[in-house]
Coordinates of N, CA and C in Angstrom, one line a residue:
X11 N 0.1 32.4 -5.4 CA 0.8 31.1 -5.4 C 0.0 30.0 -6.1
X12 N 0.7 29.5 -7.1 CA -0.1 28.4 -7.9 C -0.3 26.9 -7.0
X13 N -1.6 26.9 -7.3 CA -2.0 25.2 -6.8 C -1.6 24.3 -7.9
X14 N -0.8 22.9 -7.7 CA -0.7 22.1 -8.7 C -1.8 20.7 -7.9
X15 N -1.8 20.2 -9.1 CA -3.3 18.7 -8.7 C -1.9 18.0 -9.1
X16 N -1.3 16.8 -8.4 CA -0.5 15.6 -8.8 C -1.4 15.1 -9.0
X17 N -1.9 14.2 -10.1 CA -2.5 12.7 -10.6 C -1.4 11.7 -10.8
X18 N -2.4 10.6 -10.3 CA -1.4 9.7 -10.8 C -2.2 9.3 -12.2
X19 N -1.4 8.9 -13.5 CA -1.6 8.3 -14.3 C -2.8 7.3 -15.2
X20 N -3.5 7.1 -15.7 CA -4.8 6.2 -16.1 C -4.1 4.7 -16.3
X21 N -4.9 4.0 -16.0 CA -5.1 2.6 -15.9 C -3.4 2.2 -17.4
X22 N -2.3 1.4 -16.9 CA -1.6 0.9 -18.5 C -1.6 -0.6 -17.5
X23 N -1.1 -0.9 -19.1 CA -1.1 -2.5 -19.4 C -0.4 -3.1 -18.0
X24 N 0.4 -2.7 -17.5 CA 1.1 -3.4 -16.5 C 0.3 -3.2 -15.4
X25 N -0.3 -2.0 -14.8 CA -1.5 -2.1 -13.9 C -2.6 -3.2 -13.8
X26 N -3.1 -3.6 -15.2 CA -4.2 -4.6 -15.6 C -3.6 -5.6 -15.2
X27 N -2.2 -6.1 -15.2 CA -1.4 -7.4 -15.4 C -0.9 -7.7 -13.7
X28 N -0.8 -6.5 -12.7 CA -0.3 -6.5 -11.1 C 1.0 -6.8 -11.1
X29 N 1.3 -5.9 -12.2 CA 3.1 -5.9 -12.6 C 3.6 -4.3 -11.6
X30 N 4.9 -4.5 -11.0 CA 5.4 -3.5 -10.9 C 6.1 -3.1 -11.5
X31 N 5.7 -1.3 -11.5 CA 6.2 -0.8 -13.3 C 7.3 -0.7 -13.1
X32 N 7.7 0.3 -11.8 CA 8.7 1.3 -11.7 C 9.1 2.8 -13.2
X33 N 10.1 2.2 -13.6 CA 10.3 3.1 -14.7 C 9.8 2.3 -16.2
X34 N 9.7 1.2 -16.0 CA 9.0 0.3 -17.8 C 8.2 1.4 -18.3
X35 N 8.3 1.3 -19.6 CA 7.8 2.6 -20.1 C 6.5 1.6 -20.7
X36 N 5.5 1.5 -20.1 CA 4.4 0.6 -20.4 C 2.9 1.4 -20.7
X37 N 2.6 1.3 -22.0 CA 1.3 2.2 -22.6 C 0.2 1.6 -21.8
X38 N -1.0 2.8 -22.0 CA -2.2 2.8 -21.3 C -3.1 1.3 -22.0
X39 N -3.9 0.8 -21.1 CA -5.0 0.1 -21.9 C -5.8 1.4 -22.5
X40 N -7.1 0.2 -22.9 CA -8.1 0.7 -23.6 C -9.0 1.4 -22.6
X41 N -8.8 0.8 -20.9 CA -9.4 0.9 -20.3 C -9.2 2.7 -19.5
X42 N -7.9 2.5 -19.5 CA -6.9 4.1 -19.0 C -7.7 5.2 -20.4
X43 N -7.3 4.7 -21.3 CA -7.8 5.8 -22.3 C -8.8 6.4 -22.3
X44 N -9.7 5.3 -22.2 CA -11.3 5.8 -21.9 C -11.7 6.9 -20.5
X45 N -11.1 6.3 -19.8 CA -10.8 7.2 -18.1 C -10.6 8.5 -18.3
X46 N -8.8 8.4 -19.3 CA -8.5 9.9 -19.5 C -8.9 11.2 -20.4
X47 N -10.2 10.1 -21.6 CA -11.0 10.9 -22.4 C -12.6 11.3 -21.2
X48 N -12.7 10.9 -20.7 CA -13.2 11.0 -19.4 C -12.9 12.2 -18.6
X49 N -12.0 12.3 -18.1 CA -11.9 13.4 -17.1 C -11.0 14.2 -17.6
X50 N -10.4 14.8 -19.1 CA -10.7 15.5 -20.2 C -11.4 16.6 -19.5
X51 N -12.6 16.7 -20.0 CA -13.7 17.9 -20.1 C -13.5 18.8 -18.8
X52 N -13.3 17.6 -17.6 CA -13.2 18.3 -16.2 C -11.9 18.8 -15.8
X53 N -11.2 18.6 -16.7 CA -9.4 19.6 -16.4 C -9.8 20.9 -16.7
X54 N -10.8 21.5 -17.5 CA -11.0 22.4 -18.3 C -10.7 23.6 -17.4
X55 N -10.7 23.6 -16.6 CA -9.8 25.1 -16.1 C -8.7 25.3 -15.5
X56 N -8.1 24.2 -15.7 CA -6.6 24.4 -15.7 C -5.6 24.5 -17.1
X57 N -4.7 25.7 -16.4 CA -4.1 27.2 -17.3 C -2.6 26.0 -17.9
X58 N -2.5 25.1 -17.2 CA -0.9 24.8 -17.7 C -0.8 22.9 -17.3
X59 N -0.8 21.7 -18.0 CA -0.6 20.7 -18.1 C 2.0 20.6 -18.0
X60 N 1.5 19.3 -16.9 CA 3.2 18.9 -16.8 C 2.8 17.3 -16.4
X61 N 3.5 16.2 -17.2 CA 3.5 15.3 -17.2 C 4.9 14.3 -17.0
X62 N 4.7 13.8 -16.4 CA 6.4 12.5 -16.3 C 6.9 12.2 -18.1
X63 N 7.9 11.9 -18.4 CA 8.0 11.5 -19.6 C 7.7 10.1 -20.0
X64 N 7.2 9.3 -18.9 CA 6.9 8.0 -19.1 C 5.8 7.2 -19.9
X65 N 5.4 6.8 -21.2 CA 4.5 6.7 -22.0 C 3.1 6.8 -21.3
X66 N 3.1 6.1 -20.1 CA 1.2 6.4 -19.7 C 1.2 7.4 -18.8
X67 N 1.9 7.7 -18.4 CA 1.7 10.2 -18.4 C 1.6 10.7 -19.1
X68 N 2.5 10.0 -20.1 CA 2.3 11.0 -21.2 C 0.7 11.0 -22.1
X69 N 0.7 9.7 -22.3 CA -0.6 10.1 -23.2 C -1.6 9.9 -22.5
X70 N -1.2 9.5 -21.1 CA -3.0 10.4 -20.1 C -3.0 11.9 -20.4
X71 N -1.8 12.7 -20.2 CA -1.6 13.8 -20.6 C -2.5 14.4 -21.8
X72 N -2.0 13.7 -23.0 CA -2.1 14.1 -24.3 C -3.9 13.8 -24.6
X73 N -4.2 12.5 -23.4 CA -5.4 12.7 -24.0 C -6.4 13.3 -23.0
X74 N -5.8 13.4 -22.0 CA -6.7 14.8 -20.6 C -6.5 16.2 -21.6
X75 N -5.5 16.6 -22.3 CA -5.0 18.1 -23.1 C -6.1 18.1 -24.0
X76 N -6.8 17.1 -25.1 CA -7.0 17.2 -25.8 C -9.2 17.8 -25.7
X77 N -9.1 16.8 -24.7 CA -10.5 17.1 -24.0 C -11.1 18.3 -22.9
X78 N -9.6 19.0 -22.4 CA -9.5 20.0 -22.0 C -9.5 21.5 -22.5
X79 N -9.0 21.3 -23.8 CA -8.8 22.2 -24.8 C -7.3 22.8 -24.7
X80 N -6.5 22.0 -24.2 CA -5.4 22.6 -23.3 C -4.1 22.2 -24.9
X81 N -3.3 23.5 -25.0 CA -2.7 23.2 -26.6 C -1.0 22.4 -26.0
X82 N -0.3 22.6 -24.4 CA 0.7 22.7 -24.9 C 1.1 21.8 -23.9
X83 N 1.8 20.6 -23.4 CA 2.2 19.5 -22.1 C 3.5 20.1 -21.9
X84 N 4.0 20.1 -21.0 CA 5.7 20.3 -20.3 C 5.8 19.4 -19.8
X85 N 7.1 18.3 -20.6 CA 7.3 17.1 -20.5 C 8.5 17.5 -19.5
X86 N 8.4 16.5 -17.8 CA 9.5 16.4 -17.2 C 9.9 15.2 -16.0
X87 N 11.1 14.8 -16.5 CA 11.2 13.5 -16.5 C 11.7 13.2 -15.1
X88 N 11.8 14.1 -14.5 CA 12.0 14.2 -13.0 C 10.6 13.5 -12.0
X89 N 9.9 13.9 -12.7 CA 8.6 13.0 -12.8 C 7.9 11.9 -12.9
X90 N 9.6 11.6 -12.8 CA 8.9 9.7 -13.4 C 8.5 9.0 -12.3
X91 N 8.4 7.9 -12.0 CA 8.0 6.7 -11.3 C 9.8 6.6 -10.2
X92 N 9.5 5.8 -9.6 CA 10.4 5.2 -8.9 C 10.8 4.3 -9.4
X93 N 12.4 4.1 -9.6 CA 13.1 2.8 -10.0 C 13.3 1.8 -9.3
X94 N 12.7 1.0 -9.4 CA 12.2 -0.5 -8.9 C 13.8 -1.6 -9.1
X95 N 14.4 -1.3 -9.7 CA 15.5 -2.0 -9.8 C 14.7 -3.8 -10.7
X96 N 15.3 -4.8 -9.3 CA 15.0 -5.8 -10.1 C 13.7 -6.1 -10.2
X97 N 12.7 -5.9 -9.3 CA 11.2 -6.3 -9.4 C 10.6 -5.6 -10.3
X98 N 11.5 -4.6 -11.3 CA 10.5 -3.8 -12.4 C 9.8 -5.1 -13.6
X99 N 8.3 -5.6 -13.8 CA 8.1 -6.2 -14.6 C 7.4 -7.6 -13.8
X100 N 7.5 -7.6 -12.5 CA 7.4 -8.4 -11.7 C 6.1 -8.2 -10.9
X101 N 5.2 -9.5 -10.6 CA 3.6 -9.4 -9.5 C 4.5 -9.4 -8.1
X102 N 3.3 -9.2 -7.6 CA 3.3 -9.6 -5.9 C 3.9 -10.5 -5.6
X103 N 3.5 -11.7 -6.2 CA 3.6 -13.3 -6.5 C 5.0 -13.7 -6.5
X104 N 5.5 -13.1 -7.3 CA 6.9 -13.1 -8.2 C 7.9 -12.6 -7.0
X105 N 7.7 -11.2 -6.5 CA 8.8 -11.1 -5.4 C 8.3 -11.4 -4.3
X106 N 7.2 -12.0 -3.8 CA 7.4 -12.9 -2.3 C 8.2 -14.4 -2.8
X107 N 8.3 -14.7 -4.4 CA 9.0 -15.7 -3.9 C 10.8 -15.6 -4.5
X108 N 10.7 -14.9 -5.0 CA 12.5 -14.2 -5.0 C 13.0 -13.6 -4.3
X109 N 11.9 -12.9 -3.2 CA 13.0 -12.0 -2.0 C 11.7 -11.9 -0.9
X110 N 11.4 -13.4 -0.4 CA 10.7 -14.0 1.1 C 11.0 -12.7 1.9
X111 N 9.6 -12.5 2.2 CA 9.4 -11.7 3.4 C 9.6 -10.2 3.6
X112 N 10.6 -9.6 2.1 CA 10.7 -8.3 1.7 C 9.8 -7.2 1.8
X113 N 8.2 -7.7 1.1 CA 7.4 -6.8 1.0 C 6.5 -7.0 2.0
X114 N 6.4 -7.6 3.2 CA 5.9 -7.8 4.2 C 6.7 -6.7 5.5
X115 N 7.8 -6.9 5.5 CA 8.9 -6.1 6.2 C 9.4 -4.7 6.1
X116 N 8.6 -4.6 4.5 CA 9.2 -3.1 4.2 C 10.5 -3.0 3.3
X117 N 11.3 -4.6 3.1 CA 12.6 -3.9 2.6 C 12.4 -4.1 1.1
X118 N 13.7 -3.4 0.6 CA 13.8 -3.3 -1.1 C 15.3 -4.0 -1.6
X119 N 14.8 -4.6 -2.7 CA 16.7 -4.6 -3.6 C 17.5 -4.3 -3.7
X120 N 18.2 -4.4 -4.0 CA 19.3 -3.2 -4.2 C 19.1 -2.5 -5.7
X121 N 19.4 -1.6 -5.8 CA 19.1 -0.7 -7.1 C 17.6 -0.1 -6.8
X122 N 17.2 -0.2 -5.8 CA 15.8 0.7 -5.6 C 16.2 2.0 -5.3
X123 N 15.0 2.2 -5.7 CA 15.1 4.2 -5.9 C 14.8 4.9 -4.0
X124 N 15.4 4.9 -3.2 CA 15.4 4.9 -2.1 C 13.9 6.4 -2.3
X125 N 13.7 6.6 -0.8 CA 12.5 7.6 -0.6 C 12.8 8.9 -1.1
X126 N 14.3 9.2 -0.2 CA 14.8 10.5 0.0 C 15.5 10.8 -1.2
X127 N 15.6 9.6 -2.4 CA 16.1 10.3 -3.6 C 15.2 10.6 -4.3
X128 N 13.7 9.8 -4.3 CA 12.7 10.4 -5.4 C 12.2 11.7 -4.9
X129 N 12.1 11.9 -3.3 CA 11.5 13.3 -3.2 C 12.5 14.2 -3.2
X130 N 13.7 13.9 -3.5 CA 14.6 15.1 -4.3 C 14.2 15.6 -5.4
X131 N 14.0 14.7 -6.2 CA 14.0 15.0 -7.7 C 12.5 15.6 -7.7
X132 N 11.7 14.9 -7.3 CA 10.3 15.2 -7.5 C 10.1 16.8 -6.9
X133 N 10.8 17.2 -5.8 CA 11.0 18.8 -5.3 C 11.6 19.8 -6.1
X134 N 12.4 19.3 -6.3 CA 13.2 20.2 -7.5 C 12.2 20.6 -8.9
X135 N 11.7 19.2 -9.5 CA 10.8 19.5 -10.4 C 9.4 20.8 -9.9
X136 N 9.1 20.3 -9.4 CA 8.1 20.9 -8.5 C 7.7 22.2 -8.2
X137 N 9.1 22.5 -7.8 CA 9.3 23.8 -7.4 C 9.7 24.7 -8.8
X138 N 10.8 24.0 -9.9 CA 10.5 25.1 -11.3 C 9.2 24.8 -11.6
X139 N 8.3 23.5 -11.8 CA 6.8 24.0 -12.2 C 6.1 25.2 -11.7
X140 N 6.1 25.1 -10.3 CA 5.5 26.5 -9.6 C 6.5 27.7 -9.9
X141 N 7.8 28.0 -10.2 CA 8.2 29.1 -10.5 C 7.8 29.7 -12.2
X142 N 7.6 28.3 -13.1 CA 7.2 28.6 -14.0 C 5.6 29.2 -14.0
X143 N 4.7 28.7 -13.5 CA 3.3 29.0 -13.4 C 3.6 30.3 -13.1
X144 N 4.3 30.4 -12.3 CA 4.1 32.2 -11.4 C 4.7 33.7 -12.6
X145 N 5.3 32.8 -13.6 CA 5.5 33.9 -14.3 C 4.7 33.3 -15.3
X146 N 4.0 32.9 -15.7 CA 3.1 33.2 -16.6 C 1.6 33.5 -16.0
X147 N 2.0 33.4 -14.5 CA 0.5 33.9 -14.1 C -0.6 32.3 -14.4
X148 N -0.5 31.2 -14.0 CA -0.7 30.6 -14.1 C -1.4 30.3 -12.7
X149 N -2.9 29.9 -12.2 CA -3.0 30.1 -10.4 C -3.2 28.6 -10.4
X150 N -3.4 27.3 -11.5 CA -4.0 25.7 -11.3 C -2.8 25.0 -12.1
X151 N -2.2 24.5 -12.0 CA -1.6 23.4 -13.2 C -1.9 21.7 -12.7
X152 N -2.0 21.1 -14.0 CA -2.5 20.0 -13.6 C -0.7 19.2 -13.9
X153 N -0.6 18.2 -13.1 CA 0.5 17.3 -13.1 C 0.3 16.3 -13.0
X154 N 0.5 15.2 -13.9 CA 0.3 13.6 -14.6 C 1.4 12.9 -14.2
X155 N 1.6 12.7 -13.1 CA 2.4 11.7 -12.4 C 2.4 10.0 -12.4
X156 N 3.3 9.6 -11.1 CA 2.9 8.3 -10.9 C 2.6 8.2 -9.3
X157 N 1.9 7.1 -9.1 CA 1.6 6.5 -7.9 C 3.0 6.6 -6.6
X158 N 3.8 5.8 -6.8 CA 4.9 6.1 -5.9 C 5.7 7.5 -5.8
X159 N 5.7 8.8 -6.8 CA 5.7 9.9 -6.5 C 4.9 10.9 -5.6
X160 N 3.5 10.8 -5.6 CA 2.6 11.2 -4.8 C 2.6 10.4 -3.2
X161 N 2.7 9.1 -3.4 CA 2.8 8.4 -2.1 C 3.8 8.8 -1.4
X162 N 5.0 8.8 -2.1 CA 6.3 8.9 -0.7 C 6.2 10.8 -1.0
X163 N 5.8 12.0 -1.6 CA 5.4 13.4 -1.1 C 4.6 12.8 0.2
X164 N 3.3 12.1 0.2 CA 2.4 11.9 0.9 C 2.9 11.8 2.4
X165 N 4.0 10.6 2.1 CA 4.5 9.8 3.5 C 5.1 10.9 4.3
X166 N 6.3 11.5 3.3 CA 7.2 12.8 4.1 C 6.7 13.9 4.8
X167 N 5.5 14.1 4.6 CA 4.6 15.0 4.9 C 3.8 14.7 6.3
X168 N 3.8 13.5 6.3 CA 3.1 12.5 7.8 C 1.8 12.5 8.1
X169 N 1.0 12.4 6.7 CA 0.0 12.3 6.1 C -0.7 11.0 5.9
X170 N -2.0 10.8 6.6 CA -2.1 9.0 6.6 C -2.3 8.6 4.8
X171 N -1.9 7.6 4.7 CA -2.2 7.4 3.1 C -3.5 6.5 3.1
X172 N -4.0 7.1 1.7 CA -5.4 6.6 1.3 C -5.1 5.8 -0.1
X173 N -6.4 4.9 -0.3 CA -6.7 4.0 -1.5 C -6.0 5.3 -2.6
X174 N -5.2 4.7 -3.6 CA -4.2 5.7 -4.9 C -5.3 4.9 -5.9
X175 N -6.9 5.1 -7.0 CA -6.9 4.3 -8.0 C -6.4 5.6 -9.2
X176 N -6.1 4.9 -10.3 CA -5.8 5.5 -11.4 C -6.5 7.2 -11.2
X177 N -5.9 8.0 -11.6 CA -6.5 9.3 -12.1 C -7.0 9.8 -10.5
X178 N -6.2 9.5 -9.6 CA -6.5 10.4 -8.1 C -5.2 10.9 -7.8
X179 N -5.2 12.0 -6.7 CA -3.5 12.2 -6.8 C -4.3 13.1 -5.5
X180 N -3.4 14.1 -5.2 CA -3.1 15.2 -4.4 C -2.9 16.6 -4.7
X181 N -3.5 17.8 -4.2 CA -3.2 19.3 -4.5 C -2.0 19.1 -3.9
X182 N -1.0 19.8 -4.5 CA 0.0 20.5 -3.8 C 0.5 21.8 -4.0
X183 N 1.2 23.2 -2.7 CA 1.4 24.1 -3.4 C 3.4 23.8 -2.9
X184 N 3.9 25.1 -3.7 CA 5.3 25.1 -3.1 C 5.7 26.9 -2.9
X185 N 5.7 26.7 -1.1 CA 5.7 27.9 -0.7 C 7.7 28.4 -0.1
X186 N 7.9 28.5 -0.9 CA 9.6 29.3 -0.8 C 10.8 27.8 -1.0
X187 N 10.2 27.1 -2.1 CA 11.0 25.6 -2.1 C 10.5 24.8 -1.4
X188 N 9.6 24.9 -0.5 CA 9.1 22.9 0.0 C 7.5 23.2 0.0
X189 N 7.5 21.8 -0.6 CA 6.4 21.2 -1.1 C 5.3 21.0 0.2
X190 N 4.3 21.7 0.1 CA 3.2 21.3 0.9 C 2.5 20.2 0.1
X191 N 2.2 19.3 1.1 CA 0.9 18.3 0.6 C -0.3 18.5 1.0
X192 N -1.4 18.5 0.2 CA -2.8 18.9 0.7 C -4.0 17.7 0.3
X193 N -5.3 17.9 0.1 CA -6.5 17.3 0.2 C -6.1 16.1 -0.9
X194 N -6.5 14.8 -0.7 CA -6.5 14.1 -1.8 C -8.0 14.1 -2.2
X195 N -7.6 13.8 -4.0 CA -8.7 14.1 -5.2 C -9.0 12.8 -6.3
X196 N -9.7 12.5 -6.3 CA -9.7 11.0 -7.6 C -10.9 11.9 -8.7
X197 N -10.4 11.8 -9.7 CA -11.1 12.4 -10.9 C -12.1 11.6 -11.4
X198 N -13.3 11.5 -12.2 CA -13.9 10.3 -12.8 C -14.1 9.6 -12.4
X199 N -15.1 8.4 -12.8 CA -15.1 7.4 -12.1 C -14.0 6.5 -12.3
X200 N -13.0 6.5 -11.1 CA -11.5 5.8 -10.9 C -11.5 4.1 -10.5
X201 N -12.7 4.2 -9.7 CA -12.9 2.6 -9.4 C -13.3 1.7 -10.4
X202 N -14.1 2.5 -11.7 CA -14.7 1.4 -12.7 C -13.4 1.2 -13.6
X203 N -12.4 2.3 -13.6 CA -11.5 2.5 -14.5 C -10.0 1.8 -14.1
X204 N -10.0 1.3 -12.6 CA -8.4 1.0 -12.2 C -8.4 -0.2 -12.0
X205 N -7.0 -0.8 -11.5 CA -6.6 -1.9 -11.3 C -6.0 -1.8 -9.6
X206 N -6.1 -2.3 -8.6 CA -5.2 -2.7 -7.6 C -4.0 -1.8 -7.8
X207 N -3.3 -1.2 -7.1 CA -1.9 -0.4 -7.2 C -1.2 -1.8 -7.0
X208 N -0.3 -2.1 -7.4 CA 0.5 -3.2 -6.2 C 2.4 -2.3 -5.9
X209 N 2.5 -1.3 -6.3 CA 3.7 -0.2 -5.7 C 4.0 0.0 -4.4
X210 N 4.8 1.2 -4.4 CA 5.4 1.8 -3.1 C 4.2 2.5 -3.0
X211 N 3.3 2.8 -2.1 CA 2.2 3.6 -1.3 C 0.8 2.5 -1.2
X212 N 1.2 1.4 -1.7 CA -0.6 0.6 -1.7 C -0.8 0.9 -0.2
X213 N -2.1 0.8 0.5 CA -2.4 0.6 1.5 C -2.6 -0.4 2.1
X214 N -2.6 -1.0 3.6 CA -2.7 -2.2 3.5 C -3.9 -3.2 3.0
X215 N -3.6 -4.4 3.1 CA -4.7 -5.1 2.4 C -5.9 -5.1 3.8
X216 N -7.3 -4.5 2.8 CA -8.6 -4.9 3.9 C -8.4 -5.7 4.9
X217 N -8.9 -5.9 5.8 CA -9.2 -6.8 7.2 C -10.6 -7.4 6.6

């Protein structure tokens, strides 16, 4: 049975900014890049790369593959982020004061990508990644996600959630179609390299 590593993504522009992405297709800083030429070298034994189609998966991807020695990504878009509806593009700041008391309470907009629909999609993907691994004999694949994909696997699973910075994520395997969630992992130095999550999985703020 193949192990897959979810990562979430290297540091992009909207992370630096305490924008929520959702699906904005928003490129890496200079800072992400450096991270993902960074922990490059340490992919190196993993047989099979799969990334979101969302520009900062993707070229964490392209630039983890390249340092890795790794020739080929399987782009899948099932993979993406959560759709944020109207707060996509929006701080902290911005929706406490357009929808008071929301992100205190837990609720969302309307057009938000509910829980139970992202961990559809994200299972489905998941499960052909691991079917694909298994027939090429594949035992590690690494997966370049996003933050609120790993968090709500995390949540469903009834798993306490920990600090998400750039380029940490979670093993997971998938044993007969459901997704086990296992140990979380931060690659690199992730603290010098990230920004504050401000998404679906932040943890609460310090005391």
């Amino acid at each position: 049975m193949a192990r897959l590593l979810l990562l979430r993504h290297a540091e992009s522009e909207w992370n630096a900014q305490g924008r929520w992405q959702g699906q904005a297709d928003t490129p890496l800083t200079d800072r992400g890049r450096r991270h993902a030429a960074e922990a490059g070298p340490l992919m190196a034994t993993f047989e099979m790369l799969v990334c979101s189609d969302l520009s900062r998966a993707r070229q964490s991807a392209e630039i983890i593959a390249t340092g890795a020695g790794i020739d080929e990504i399987h782009i899948e878009p099932r993979l993406r982020e959560r759709n944020a509806g109207p707060w996509q593009g929006l701080t902290r700041d911005e929706i406490e004061q357009g929808w008071p008391g929301y992100l205190g309470s837990g609720r969302r907009p309307a057009d938000y990508e509910a829980d139970d629909q992202l961990v559809a999609r994200a299972d489905a993907a998941l499960s052909d990644i691991a079917l694909l691994a298994d027939r090429r004999g594949a035992s590690e694949v690494l997966v370049v996600t996003h933050g609120g994909v790993i968090s709500s696997l995390t949540v469903r699973a009834g798993l306490e959630m920990v600090r998400m910075p750039n380029l940490s994520g979670r093993w997971v395997t998938v044993d007969d179609g459901a997704v086990c969630v296992g140990v979380p992992v931060t690659v690199g130095d992730a603290d010098r390299h990230s920004s504050e999550a401000v998404e679906a999985g932040r943890p609460p703020p310090r005391s």
